Short mmCIF file of C-alpha atoms in Angstrom, two decimals:
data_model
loop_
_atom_site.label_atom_id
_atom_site.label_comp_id
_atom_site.label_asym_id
_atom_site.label_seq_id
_atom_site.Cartn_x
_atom_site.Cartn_y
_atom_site.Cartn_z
CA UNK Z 1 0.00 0.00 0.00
CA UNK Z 2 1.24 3.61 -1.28
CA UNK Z 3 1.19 6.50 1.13
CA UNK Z 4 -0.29 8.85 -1.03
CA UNK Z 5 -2.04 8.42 -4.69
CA UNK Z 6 -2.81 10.95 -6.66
CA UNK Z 7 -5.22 10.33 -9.75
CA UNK Z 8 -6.19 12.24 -13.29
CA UNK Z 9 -3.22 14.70 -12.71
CA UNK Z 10 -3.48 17.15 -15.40
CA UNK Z 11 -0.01 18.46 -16.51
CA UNK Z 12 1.02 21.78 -17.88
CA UNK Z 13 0.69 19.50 -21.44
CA UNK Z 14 -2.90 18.74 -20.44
CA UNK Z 15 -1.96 14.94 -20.13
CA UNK Z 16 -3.42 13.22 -17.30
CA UNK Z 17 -1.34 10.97 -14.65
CA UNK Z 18 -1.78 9.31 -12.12
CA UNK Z 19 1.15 9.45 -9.25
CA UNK Z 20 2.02 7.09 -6.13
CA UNK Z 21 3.84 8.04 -3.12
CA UNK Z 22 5.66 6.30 -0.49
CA UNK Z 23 8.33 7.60 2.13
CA UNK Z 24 8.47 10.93 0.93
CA UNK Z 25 8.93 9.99 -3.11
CA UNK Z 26 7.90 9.52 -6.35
CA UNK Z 27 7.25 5.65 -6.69
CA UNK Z 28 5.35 5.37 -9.91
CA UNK Z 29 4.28 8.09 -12.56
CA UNK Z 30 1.43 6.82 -15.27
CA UNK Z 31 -1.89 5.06 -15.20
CA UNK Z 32 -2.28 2.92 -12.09
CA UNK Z 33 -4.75 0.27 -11.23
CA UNK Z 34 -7.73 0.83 -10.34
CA UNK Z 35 -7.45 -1.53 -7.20
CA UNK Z 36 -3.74 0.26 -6.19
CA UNK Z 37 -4.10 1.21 -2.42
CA UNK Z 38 -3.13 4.33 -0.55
CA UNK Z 39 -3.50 5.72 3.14
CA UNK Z 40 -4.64 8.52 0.77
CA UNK Z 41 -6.36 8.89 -2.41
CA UNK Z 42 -6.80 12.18 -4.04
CA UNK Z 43 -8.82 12.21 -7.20
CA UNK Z 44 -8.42 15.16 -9.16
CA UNK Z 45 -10.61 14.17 -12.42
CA UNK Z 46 -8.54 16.13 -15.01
CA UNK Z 47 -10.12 18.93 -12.91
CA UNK Z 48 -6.88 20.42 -11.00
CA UNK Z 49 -3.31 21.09 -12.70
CA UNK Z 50 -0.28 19.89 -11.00
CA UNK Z 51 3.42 20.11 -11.67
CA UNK Z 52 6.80 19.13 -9.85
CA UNK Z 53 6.84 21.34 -6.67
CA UNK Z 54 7.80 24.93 -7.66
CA UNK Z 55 11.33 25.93 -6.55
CA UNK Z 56 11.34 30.09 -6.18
CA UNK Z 57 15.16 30.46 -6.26
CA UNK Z 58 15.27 34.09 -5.27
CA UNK Z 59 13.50 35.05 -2.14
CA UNK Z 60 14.21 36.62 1.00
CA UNK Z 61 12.68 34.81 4.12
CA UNK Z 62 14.72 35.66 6.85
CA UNK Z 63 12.61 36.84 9.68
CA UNK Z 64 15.56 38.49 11.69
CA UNK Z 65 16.77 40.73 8.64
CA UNK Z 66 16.16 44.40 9.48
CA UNK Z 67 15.81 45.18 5.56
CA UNK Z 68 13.87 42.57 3.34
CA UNK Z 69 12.21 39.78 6.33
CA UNK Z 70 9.79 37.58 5.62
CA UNK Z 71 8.40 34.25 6.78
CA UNK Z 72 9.49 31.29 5.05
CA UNK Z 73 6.17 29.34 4.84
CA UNK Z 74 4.18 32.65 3.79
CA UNK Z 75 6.38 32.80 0.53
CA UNK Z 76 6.71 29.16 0.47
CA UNK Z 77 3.85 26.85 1.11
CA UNK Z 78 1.06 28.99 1.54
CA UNK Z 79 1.81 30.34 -1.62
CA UNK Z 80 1.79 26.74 -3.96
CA UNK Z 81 5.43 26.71 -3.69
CA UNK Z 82 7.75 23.93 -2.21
CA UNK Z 83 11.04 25.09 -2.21
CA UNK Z 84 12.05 28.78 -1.15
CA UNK Z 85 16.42 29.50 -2.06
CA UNK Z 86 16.99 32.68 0.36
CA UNK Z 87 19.25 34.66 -2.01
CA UNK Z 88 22.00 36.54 0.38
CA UNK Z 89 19.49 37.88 3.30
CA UNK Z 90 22.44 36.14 5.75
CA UNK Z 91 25.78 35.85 5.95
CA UNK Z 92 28.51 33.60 8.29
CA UNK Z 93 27.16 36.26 11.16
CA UNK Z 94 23.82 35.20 10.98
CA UNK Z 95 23.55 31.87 9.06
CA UNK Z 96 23.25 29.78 11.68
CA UNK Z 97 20.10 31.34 13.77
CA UNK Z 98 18.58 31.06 10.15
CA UNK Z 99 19.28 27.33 9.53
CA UNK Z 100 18.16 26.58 12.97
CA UNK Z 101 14.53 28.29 12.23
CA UNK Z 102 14.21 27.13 9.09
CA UNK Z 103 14.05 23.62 10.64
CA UNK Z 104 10.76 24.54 11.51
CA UNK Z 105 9.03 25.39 8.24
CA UNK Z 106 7.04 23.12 6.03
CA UNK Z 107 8.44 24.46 3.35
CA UNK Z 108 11.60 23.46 1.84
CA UNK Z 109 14.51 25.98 2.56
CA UNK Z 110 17.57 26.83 1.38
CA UNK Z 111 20.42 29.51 0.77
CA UNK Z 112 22.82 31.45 -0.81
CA UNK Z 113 25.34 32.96 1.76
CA UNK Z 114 25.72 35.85 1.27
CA UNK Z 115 30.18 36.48 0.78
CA UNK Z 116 29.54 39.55 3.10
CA UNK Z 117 29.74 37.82 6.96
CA UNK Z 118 27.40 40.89 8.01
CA UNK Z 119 24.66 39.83 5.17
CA UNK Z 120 21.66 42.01 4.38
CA UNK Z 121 22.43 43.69 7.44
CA UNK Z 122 22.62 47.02 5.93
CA UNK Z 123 22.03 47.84 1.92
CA UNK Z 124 26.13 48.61 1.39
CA UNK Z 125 27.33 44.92 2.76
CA UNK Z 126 29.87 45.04 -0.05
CA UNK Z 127 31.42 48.35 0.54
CA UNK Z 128 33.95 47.51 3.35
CA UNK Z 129 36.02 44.53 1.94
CA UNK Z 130 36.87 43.21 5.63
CA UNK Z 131 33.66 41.97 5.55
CA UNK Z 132 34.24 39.44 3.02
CA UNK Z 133 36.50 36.63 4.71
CA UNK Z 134 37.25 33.48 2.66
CA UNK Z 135 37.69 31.03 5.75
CA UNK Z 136 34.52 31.88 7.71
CA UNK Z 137 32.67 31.51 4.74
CA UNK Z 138 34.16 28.10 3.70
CA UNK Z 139 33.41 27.09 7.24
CA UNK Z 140 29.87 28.09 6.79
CA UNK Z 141 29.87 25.73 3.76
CA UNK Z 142 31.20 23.20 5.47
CA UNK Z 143 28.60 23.16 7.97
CA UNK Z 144 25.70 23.19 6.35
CA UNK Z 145 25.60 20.79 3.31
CA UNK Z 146 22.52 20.56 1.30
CA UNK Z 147 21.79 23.96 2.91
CA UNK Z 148 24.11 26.50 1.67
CA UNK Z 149 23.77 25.52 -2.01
CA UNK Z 150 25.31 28.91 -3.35
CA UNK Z 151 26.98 32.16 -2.95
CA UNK Z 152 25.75 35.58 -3.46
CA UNK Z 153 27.19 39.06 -4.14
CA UNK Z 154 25.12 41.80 -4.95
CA UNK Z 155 27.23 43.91 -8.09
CA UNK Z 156 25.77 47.31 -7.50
CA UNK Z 157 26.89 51.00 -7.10
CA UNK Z 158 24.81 51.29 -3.96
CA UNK Z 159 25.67 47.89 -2.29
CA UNK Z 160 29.71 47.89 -3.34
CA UNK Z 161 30.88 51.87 -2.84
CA UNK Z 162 33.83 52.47 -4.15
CA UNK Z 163 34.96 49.01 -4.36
CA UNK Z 164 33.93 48.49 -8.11
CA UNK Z 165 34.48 44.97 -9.57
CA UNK Z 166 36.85 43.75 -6.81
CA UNK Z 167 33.97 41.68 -4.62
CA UNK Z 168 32.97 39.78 -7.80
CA UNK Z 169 36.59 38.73 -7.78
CA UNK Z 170 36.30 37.83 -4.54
CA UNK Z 171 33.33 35.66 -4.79
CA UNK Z 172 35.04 33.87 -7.83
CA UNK Z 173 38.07 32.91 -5.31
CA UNK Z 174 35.47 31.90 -2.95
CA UNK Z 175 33.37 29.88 -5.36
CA UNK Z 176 36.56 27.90 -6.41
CA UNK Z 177 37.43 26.84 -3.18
CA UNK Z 178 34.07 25.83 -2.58
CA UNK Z 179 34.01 23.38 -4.95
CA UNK Z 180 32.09 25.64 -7.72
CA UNK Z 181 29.03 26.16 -5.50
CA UNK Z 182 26.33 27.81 -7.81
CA UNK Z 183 27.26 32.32 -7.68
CA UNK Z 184 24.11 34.21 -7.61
CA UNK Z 185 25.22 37.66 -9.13
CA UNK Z 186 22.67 40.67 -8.30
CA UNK Z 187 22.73 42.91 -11.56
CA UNK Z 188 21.66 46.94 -11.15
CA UNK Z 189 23.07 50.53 -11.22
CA UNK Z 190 26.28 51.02 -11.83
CA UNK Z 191 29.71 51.05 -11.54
CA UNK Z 192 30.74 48.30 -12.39
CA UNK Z 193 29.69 48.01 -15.37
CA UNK Z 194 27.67 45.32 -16.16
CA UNK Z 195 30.05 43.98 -19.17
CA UNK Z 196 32.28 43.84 -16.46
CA UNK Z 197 30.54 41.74 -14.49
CA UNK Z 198 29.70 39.39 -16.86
CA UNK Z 199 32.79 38.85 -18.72
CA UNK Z 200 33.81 37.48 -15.06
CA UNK Z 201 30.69 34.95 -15.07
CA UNK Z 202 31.18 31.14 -16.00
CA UNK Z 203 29.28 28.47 -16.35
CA UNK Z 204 26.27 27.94 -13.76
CA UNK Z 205 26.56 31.49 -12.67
CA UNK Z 206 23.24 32.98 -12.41
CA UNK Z 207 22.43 36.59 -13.53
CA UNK Z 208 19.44 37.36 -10.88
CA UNK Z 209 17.13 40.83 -12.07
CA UNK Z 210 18.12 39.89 -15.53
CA UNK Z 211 15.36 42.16 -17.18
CA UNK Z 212 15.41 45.01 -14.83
CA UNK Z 213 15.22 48.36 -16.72
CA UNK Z 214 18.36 50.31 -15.35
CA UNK Z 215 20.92 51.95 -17.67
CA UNK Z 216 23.15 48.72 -16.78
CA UNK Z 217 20.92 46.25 -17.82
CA UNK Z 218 21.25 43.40 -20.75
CA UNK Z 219 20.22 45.44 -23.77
CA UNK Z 220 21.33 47.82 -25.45
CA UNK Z 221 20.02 51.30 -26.48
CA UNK Z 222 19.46 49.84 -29.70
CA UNK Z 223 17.59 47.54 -28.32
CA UNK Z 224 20.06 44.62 -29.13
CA UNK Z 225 21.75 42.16 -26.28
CA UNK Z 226 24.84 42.93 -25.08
CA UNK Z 227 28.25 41.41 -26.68
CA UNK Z 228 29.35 40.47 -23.42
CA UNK Z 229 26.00 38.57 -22.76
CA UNK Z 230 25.68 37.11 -25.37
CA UNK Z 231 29.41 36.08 -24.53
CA UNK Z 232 28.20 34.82 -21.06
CA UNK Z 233 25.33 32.99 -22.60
CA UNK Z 234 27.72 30.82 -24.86
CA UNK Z 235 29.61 29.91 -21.58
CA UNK Z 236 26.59 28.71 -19.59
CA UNK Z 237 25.64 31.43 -17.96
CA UNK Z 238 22.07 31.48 -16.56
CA UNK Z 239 19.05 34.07 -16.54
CA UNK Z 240 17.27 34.68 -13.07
CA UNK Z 241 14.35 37.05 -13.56
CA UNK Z 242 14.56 38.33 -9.76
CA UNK Z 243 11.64 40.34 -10.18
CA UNK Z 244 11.38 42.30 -7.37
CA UNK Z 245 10.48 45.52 -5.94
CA UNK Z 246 12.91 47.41 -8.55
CA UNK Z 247 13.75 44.95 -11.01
CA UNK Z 248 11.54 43.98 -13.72
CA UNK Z 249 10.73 45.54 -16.64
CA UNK Z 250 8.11 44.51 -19.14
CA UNK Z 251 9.65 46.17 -22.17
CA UNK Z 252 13.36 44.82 -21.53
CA UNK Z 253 11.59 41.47 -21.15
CA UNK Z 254 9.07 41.69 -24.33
CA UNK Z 255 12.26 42.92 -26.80
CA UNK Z 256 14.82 40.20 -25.02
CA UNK Z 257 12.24 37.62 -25.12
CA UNK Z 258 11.81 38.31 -28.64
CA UNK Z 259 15.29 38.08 -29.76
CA UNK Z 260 15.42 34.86 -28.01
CA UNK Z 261 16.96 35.58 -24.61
CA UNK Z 262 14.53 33.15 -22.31
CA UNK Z 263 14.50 33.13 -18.74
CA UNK Z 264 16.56 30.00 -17.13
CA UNK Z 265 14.43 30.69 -13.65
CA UNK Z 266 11.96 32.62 -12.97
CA UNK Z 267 11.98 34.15 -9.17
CA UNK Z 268 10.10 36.39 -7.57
CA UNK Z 269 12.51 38.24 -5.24
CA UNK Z 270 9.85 38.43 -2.80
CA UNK Z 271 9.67 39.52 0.99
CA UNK Z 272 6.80 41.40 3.44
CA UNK Z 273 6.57 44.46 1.68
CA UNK Z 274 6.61 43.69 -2.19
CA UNK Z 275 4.42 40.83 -1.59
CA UNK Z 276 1.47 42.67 0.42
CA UNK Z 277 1.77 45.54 -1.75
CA UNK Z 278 3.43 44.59 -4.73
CA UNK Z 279 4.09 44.60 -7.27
CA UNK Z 280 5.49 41.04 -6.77
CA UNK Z 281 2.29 39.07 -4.43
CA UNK Z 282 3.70 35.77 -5.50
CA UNK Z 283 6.00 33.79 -7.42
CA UNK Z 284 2.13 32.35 -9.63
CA UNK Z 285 1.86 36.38 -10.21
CA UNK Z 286 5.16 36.51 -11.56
CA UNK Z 287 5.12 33.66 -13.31
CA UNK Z 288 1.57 34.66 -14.73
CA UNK Z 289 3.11 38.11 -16.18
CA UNK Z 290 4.94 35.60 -18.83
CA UNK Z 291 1.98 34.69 -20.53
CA UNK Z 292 1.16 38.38 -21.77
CA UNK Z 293 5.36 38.70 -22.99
CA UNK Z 294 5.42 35.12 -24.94
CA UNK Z 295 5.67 31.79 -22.97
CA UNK Z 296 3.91 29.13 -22.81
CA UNK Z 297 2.51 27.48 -19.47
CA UNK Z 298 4.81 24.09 -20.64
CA UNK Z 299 7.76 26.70 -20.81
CA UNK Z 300 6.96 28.96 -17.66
CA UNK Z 301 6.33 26.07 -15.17
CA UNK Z 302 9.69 24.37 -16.34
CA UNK Z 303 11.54 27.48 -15.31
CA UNK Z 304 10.22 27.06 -11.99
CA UNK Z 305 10.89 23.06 -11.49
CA UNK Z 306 13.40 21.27 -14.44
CA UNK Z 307 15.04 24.60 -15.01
CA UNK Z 308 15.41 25.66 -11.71
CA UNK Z 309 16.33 22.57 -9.46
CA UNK Z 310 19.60 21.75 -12.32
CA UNK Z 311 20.68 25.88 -12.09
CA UNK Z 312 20.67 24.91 -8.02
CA UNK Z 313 22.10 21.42 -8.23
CA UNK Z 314 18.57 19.76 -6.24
CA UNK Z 315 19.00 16.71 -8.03
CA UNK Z 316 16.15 14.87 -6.20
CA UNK Z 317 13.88 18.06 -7.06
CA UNK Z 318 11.90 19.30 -9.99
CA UNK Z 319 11.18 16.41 -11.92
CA UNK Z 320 7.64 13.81 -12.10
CA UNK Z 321 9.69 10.89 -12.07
CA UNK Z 322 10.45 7.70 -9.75
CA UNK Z 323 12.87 8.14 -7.28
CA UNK Z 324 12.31 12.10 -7.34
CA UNK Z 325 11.12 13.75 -4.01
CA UNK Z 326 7.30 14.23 -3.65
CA UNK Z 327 7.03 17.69 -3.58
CA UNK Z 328 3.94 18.94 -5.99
CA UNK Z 329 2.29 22.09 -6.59
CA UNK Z 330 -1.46 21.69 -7.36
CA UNK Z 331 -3.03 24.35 -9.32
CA UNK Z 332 -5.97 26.21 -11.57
CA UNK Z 333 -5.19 28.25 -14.62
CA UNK Z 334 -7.92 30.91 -14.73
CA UNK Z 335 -9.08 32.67 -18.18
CA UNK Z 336 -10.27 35.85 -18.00
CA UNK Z 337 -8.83 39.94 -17.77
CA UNK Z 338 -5.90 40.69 -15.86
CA UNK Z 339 -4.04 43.31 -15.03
CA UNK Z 340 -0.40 43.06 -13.79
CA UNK Z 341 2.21 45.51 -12.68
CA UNK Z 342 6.17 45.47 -13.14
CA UNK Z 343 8.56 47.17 -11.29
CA UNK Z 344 8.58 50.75 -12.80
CA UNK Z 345 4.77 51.32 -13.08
CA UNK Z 346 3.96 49.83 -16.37
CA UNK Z 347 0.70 47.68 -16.62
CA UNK Z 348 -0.24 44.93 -19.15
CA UNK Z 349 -3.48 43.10 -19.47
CA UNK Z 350 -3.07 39.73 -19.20
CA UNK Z 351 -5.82 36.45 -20.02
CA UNK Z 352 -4.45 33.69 -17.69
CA UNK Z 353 -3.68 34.12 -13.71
CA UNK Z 354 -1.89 30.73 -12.07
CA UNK Z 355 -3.57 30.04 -8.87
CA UNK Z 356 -1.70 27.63 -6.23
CA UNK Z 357 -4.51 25.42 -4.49
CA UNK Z 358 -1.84 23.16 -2.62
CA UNK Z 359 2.05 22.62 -2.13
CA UNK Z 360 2.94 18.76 -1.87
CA UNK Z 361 5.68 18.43 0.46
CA UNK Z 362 7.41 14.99 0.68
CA UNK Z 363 3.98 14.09 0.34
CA UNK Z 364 2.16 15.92 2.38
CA UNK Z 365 -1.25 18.25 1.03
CA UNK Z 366 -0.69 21.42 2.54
CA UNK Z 367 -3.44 23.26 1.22
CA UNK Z 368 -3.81 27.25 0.13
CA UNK Z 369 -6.12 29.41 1.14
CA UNK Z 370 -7.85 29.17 -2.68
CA UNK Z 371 -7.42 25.03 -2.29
CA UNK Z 372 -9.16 25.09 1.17
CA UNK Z 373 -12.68 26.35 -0.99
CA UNK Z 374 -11.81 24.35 -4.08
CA UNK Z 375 -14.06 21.64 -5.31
CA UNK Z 376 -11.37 19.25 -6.50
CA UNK Z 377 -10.39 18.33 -2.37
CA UNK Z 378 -13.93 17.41 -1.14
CA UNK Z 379 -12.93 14.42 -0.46
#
């Protein structure tokens, strides 16, 4: 007998599956017989969408930070979404109250240290290079495997003074004695320049607020992508949209999504503020914005699972396969007239709104608020 079945699955294709679970994983994927037991069955009847559990691989959950705080299971479960990647809130000064909460949270947690020890402390954590110490952060690493899955260094005139290009170096050194850990790099005003910054990047770094719509962003006046990007593309370098309170534009995204330049991840960059008042919410309202600038629900939902959990090395994540963790986001995809907001003001209508109804966590239905009144879990 399976811990958990789930039946007439409908996938962002619009094919229908069944699923089993037992001890937390994926056990069987396909039709299954009508007499297979479970401790639970959940019949969905074609009538509820689900997917691999959505990863959000930019947020800021750290309840202690005195700039961007939130709680982890408010931008994680409650909000469809099964895995949450803090992206730099802490650093080796603080890292290790965070791990110890995050123990506590349904959802899935993880982080990128930040390569400043101080963290997100204070919005310049790059501008006094004592901060950054190679040892404590490798002994950070060290201690927390599978949690620490990446660095991050925020490249911007306000966060690095007048220390230019130098932390980026830094973080390199680090990320090479840390056996090539995944770099988050934070892209914004400069200096440094941004073709700085990326003729630094190799493969598996990730370019986070990659269509922000700053002077120092990844198109040029013309309208055309960057040499050096398109340089960092050919290497392997990855696309994190990052959206943000300050860092998504629709028009960058519309033209670079035109010529081609798709999103590897798409993350919401979400804490308290943005997501109360926006223009963030959730990662399903970010991820819903891509339907009105060109993708697909097949391509949008794989930058949140496939996409995301081989950019972050969660090799047990983001696939609907045996032997895969259990972790499922169950969902509706409404029609009808939207209206959503980027970073800078700009509105688009939109046709199609993602709603989350329930994150699957190593099995377990942790319904949303909008899954609580849905139909498809009257069970």
């Amino acid at each position: 007998m399976y811990d958990l079945v789930i039946r007439r699955a409908r996938l962002a294709d619009d094919r229908l599956v069944d699923l089993a679970v037992q001890d937390g994983k994926i056990v069987d994927v396909g039709q299954l017989a009508d007499d297979v037991s479970a401790g639970r069955q959940l019949d969905l009847a074609g009538n509820c969408r689900l997917s691999a559990g959505w990863i959000d691989s930019h947020v800021h959950c750290y309840p202690s930070s005195p700039i961007y705080y939130d709680e982890p299971d408010l931008v994680g479960v409650a909000s469809g979404v099964t895995s949450v990647v803090d992206a730099g809130s802490t650093g080796t000064d603080d890292v290790d109250e965070f791990y110890a909460l995050t123990r506590r949270a349904k959802t899935n947690v993880f982080a990128f240290l930040n390569i400043s020890r101080i963290g997100l402390l204070r919005q310049n954590e790059l501008a006094d290079l004592a901060d950054i110490d190679p040892p404590t952060v490798k002994k950070s690493i060290d201690a927390y495997p599978g949690f620490i899955i990446g660095i991050k260094a925020r490249m911007s005139s306000s966060v690095v003074g007048q220390n230019g290009i130098v932390p980026l170096v830094r973080a390199k050194q680090i990320q090479q004695e840390n056996n090539r850990l995944p770099l988050m790099v934070h892209i914004g005003n400069n200096p440094p320049n941004l073709d700085d910054i990326a003729d630094l990047l190799t493969r598996g770094d990730i370019i986070t607020h990659c269509y922000n719509g700053k002077p120092n962003r990844i198109l040029t006046p013309a309208g055309t992508l960057r040499e050096s990007i398109q340089r960092a593309l050919k290497r392997g370098v990855l696309l994190d949209v990052g959206h943000g309170t300050a860092s998504f534009n629709f028009d960058v995204a519309r033209q670079a999504i035109g010529l081609g330049i798709l999103p590897h991840t798409i993350s919401s960059d979400i804490y308290c503020r943005n997501r109360m008042a926006g223009p963030v919410h959730s990662l399903a309202t970010v991820m819903s914005k891509f339907f009105s600038i060109g993708l697909s629900l097949p391509q949008v939902i794989a930058c949140v699972t496939e996409n995301a959990a081989s950019a972050l090395n969660l090799t047990h994540k983001g696939r609907l396969e045996p032997g895969y963790d259990a972790d499922f986001t169950l969902f509706d995809l409404r029609q009808g007239p939207q209206v959503f907001a980027d970073s800078e003001g700009q509105s688009v209508g939109g046709e199609q709104l993602l709603v989350p109804l329930a994150a699957v966590v190593a099995g377990e239905i942790l319904l949303t608020d909008e899954g609580k009144a849905h139909h498809v879990f009257d069970l």
